[in-house]
Coordinates of C-alpha atoms in Angstrom, one line a residue:
M1 CA -27.7 102.2 16.5
H2 CA -24.3 100.3 16.5
K3 CA -26.0 97.1 17.6
L4 CA -28.7 97.4 14.9
L5 CA -26.0 97.9 12.2
S6 CA -24.1 94.9 13.5
T7 CA -27.2 92.7 13.3
L8 CA -28.0 93.9 9.8
L9 CA -24.4 93.3 8.7
L10 CA -24.5 89.8 10.0
Y11 CA -27.7 89.1 8.0
V12 CA -26.2 90.7 4.9
F13 CA -22.9 88.8 5.3
A14 CA -24.8 85.6 5.7
S15 CA -26.4 86.1 2.3
I16 CA -23.4 87.2 0.3
A17 CA -22.1 83.9 -1.1
V18 CA -22.8 80.2 -1.5
F19 CA -20.1 77.6 -1.1
A20 CA -18.6 75.9 -4.2
E21 CA -17.3 72.4 -3.5
D22 CA -17.4 68.8 -4.8
V23 CA -20.4 67.2 -3.3
P24 CA -20.6 63.4 -2.7
A25 CA -23.5 61.5 -4.2
P26 CA -26.3 60.5 -1.9
V27 CA -26.4 57.0 -0.6
D28 CA -29.8 56.3 -2.1
E29 CA -30.7 58.4 -5.2
N30 CA -34.4 57.5 -4.8
A31 CA -34.7 58.2 -1.1
R32 CA -36.0 61.5 0.4
Y33 CA -36.0 62.5 4.1
Y34 CA -39.2 64.4 4.8
I35 CA -40.4 66.4 7.8
E36 CA -44.1 65.8 8.6
I37 CA -45.5 68.2 11.1
P38 CA -48.8 67.3 12.8
K39 CA -51.6 69.7 12.0
G40 CA -51.1 72.8 14.2
G41 CA -47.8 71.4 15.5
L42 CA -45.2 73.9 14.1
L43 CA -44.9 76.0 17.2
D44 CA -44.3 72.8 19.3
F45 CA -41.7 71.8 16.7
F46 CA -39.7 75.0 17.2
K47 CA -40.0 75.0 21.0
Y48 CA -36.7 74.3 22.7
T49 CA -36.5 71.0 24.6
P50 CA -33.5 69.4 26.3
M51 CA -34.2 66.4 24.1
R52 CA -33.4 68.6 21.1
V53 CA -32.8 67.2 17.7
P54 CA -30.0 68.6 15.6
M55 CA -31.2 70.3 12.4
V56 CA -29.8 71.7 9.2
S57 CA -31.1 74.9 7.5
H58 CA -30.3 74.8 3.7
H59 CA -29.1 78.2 2.7
R60 CA -31.0 79.3 -0.5
G61 CA -32.5 75.8 -0.6
G62 CA -29.1 73.9 -0.8
P63 CA -27.6 74.7 -4.2
V64 CA -24.8 72.6 -5.5
P65 CA -23.3 72.1 -9.1
G66 CA -26.2 71.4 -11.4
Y67 CA -28.8 72.6 -8.9
P68 CA -29.4 76.3 -8.8
E69 CA -30.3 78.3 -5.7
N70 CA -34.0 78.9 -4.8
A71 CA -35.4 76.0 -6.9
I72 CA -37.8 73.2 -6.0
E73 CA -35.6 70.7 -7.8
T74 CA -32.6 71.8 -5.7
M75 CA -34.5 71.4 -2.4
D76 CA -35.7 68.0 -3.5
H77 CA -32.1 67.0 -4.2
A78 CA -31.0 68.2 -0.8
L79 CA -33.6 66.0 0.9
K80 CA -31.8 62.9 -0.5
Y81 CA -29.1 63.5 2.2
G82 CA -31.4 64.1 5.1
P83 CA -34.3 66.3 6.5
G84 CA -34.1 70.0 7.2
L85 CA -35.3 73.5 6.9
M86 CA -35.2 75.3 3.6
E87 CA -34.2 79.0 3.7
V88 CA -35.4 80.6 0.6
D89 CA -35.7 84.2 -0.8
V90 CA -39.1 85.7 -1.7
A91 CA -39.3 88.5 -4.3
Q92 CA -42.3 90.3 -5.8
L93 CA -42.4 91.1 -9.5
K94 CA -43.8 94.3 -11.1
D95 CA -47.2 92.6 -11.6
G96 CA -47.4 91.4 -8.0
T97 CA -46.3 87.8 -8.7
L98 CA -44.3 86.2 -5.8
I99 CA -41.3 84.1 -6.8
L100 CA -38.1 82.8 -5.3
M101 CA -35.2 85.1 -6.1
H102 CA -32.3 86.3 -3.9
D103 CA -30.7 89.2 -5.9
Y104 CA -32.5 92.4 -6.9
T105 CA -31.8 91.6 -10.5
I106 CA -32.3 88.3 -12.2
D107 CA -29.0 88.6 -14.2
R108 CA -26.8 86.3 -12.1
T109 CA -29.2 83.4 -11.5
T110 CA -31.3 83.2 -14.8
T111 CA -31.0 83.5 -18.5
G112 CA -32.8 86.8 -18.4
T113 CA -31.9 90.4 -17.3
G114 CA -33.5 93.1 -15.3
K115 CA -34.6 94.1 -11.8
F116 CA -37.4 91.9 -10.5
K117 CA -39.4 95.1 -9.6
D118 CA -39.4 96.0 -13.3
I119 CA -40.4 92.7 -14.9
T120 CA -43.4 90.5 -15.0
W121 CA -44.2 86.8 -14.7
D122 CA -44.9 86.6 -18.4
Y123 CA -41.2 87.3 -19.0
V124 CA -39.7 85.4 -16.1
K125 CA -41.7 82.1 -16.6
K126 CA -39.8 81.6 -19.9
L127 CA -36.3 81.8 -18.3
K128 CA -34.0 79.1 -17.0
L129 CA -32.1 79.1 -13.8
K130 CA -28.3 79.0 -13.7
D131 CA -26.3 77.2 -11.0
N132 CA -23.6 79.0 -8.9
D133 CA -21.0 78.2 -11.6
G134 CA -23.1 80.0 -14.2
T135 CA -24.2 76.8 -15.9
V136 CA -27.7 77.0 -17.4
T137 CA -30.0 74.3 -16.0
E138 CA -33.4 72.9 -17.2
Y139 CA -35.1 74.4 -14.2
G140 CA -37.3 77.5 -14.2
V141 CA -37.9 80.2 -11.6
P142 CA -40.5 78.9 -9.1
L143 CA -43.6 80.6 -8.0
L144 CA -43.9 81.0 -4.3
R145 CA -47.3 79.3 -4.5
D146 CA -45.8 76.2 -6.0
V147 CA -43.0 76.2 -3.4
L148 CA -45.5 76.4 -0.5
K149 CA -47.5 73.5 -2.0
W150 CA -44.3 71.4 -2.4
A151 CA -43.1 72.0 1.1
K152 CA -46.2 70.5 2.8
G153 CA -45.2 67.1 4.2
R154 CA -41.6 67.6 3.0
A155 CA -39.7 70.5 4.6
I156 CA -40.1 73.7 6.6
L157 CA -39.6 76.9 4.7
T158 CA -37.9 79.9 6.3
L159 CA -38.9 82.9 4.1
D160 CA -36.4 85.7 3.6
I161 CA -38.6 88.5 2.3
K162 CA -36.8 90.8 0.0
R163 CA -37.2 94.5 0.2
G164 CA -40.2 95.7 -1.7
T165 CA -42.1 92.5 -1.2
D166 CA -45.5 92.8 0.4
F167 CA -45.4 90.5 3.5
K168 CA -49.2 90.6 3.7
K169 CA -49.4 89.0 0.2
V170 CA -47.0 86.3 1.4
V171 CA -49.1 85.6 4.4
E172 CA -52.3 85.4 2.4
L173 CA -50.6 82.9 0.0
V174 CA -49.4 80.8 2.9
Q175 CA -52.9 80.6 4.2
E176 CA -54.4 80.0 0.8
T177 CA -52.1 77.0 0.1
G178 CA -52.6 75.6 3.6
A179 CA -48.8 75.8 4.3
E180 CA -49.1 77.3 7.8
D181 CA -47.4 74.2 9.4
Y182 CA -44.4 74.5 7.1
T183 CA -43.6 78.2 7.1
A184 CA -41.6 80.6 9.2
A185 CA -40.5 84.2 8.5
I186 CA -37.1 85.8 8.8
A187 CA -36.9 89.2 10.3
Y188 CA -33.9 91.5 9.9
T189 CA -34.8 93.8 12.9
L190 CA -36.9 93.5 16.0
K191 CA -39.2 96.2 14.6
Q192 CA -39.7 94.2 11.5
A193 CA -40.4 91.1 13.6
V194 CA -43.1 92.9 15.5
A195 CA -44.7 94.1 12.3
F196 CA -44.6 90.5 10.9
N197 CA -46.2 89.2 14.1
K198 CA -49.0 91.6 13.8
M199 CA -49.8 90.5 10.2
A200 CA -49.2 86.8 10.9
P201 CA -49.8 86.2 14.6
D202 CA -49.3 82.4 14.4
M203 CA -46.2 82.3 12.2
P204 CA -42.8 81.6 13.9
I205 CA -40.3 84.3 13.3
T206 CA -36.5 84.3 13.5
V207 CA -35.1 87.3 15.4
G208 CA -31.5 88.3 15.7
M209 CA -30.0 88.0 19.2
M210 CA -26.3 88.9 19.6
D211 CA -26.2 89.6 23.3
A212 CA -28.2 89.6 26.5
D213 CA -29.7 93.0 25.8
D214 CA -31.2 91.6 22.6
I215 CA -32.8 88.7 24.6
T216 CA -34.4 91.3 26.9
A217 CA -35.6 93.4 24.0
V218 CA -37.3 90.4 22.3
E219 CA -39.0 89.5 25.6
E220 CA -40.3 93.0 26.0
S221 CA -41.4 93.3 22.3
G222 CA -44.8 91.8 22.7
I223 CA -44.1 89.0 20.3
P224 CA -45.5 85.8 22.0
S225 CA -42.6 83.7 23.2
D226 CA -43.6 80.6 21.4
R227 CA -43.4 82.4 18.0
V228 CA -39.7 83.3 18.5
I229 CA -36.7 81.5 17.0
A230 CA -33.3 83.0 17.9
W231 CA -30.8 83.8 15.1
T232 CA -27.4 84.3 16.6
G233 CA -25.4 85.3 13.6
T234 CA -22.4 83.7 11.8
R235 CA -20.0 83.5 14.6
E236 CA -20.0 81.2 17.6
K237 CA -21.3 82.5 20.9
S238 CA -20.6 81.1 24.3
A239 CA -22.3 78.1 25.6
E240 CA -23.7 80.2 28.4
F241 CA -25.4 82.6 25.9
Y242 CA -27.0 79.6 24.1
R243 CA -28.2 78.3 27.5
E244 CA -29.8 81.7 28.3
I245 CA -31.7 81.6 25.0
H246 CA -32.8 78.0 25.7
G247 CA -34.0 79.1 29.1
K248 CA -36.6 81.2 27.3
G249 CA -37.8 78.2 25.4
W250 CA -36.3 79.3 22.1
R251 CA -34.3 77.3 19.6
V252 CA -31.0 78.7 18.3
I253 CA -30.1 79.0 14.6
M254 CA -26.5 79.7 14.0
G255 CA -25.0 80.3 10.5
T256 CA -21.8 78.7 9.4
L257 CA -22.5 80.0 5.8
G258 CA -21.0 83.0 3.9
R259 CA -18.0 83.7 1.8
P260 CA -15.7 80.6 1.9
D261 CA -12.6 82.8 2.7
R262 CA -14.4 84.1 5.8
S263 CA -17.1 81.7 6.9
I264 CA -17.0 78.8 9.4
D265 CA -18.0 76.6 6.4
G266 CA -14.9 77.7 4.6
Q267 CA -12.7 77.2 7.6
I268 CA -14.0 73.7 8.2
A269 CA -13.6 72.7 4.5
A270 CA -10.1 74.1 4.3
N271 CA -9.0 72.1 7.4
D272 CA -11.0 68.9 6.6
N273 CA -12.6 69.2 10.0
D274 CA -16.3 68.4 9.5
Q275 CA -16.5 67.1 13.1
R276 CA -16.6 70.8 14.2
Y277 CA -20.3 70.9 13.1
L278 CA -21.1 68.4 15.8
E279 CA -19.1 70.5 18.3
I280 CA -21.2 73.5 17.3
F281 CA -24.4 71.6 18.0
Q282 CA -23.1 70.3 21.3
K283 CA -22.2 73.8 22.3
G284 CA -25.8 74.9 21.9
A285 CA -26.7 75.6 18.3
D286 CA -29.9 73.7 17.5
V287 CA -30.1 74.5 13.8
I288 CA -26.9 75.0 11.7
A289 CA -27.6 77.2 8.7
T290 CA -25.0 76.2 6.1
D291 CA -23.9 76.0 2.5
R292 CA -22.4 72.5 3.2
F293 CA -25.5 70.7 4.1
W294 CA -24.2 67.2 3.1
A295 CA -21.2 67.6 5.5
V296 CA -23.3 68.9 8.4
K297 CA -25.9 66.1 8.0
Q298 CA -23.2 63.5 8.1
Q299 CA -22.0 64.8 11.5
I300 CA -25.3 65.6 13.3
Q301 CA -27.9 63.3 11.7
N302 CA -30.1 61.8 14.4
P303 CA -31.9 58.5 13.4
N304 CA -34.4 59.1 16.2
F305 CA -35.8 62.3 14.6
F306 CA -39.5 61.3 14.9
F307 CA -40.7 64.2 12.8
F308 CA -39.1 62.9 9.6
V309 CA -39.9 59.9 7.4
K310 CA -37.8 58.3 4.8
K311 CA -39.6 57.6 1.5
Q312 CA -38.7 56.0 -1.8
V313 CA -39.6 58.4 -4.6
T314 CA -40.2 57.2 -8.2
N315 CA -40.8 58.9 -11.5
Q316 CA -38.4 61.7 -10.7

């Protein structure tokens, strides 16, 4: 029970805050760095290999001033700096509509009010999103359907399914939009991961692993090994622990995100020590989940990343 609570707290802590900081302009405003997965190739992409490529996971899609969390426009903006995964939050409205929304109310992030379980799309579609400073933007709350369509050929989504959201409906929408090669699920417990795997047998799932016992539990869970991605929390583990996970063929996602006064992102920014991101990768974290994507990418970007393509985008 203590270990379960610790894992849950790590997930909750990782979702509390988003970093506020001046962000440098991209080198090329019209460039985008896309990930293109060969058909049926997502499981191979997530399989650990010693020739591993460093990756960034954009917490809530990479919000910065002027670009609100969980928005297509925000994710597009983040791809001006380099490729990566997009961690986004999926919520279900009263009428069953699936949208992106982190909180259980829409008060903080939109121009509306209310709990998402009590409101419908007819109301939400008229609202505008606010950035993390509370500034109203021109962007609307996105439908999950539109996000899945956008992601194909651009970025891999890791879906954080909010409580009360029907995962089966999410899976059906992934299949309907043909986004299977660009979608993974986030599980908060091993029990939930097992349930997700039963509903979506081919979808990769992130599973919390904080010690060797967790590794054993995942191995014995019945989830096929090639569907597993290891989430190791928001504190660095030993290089030996990461090697043990790699020995199972699993990639490691480690979070540097969280409240700036407590997170590794906050420590690095306060000490002007961005090189630490490279050290974290070298220690064994394959994917760094962060609120400072621009800084991480500058440190770990690999020009030989054969899955991504740089494209010039016009008419934005």
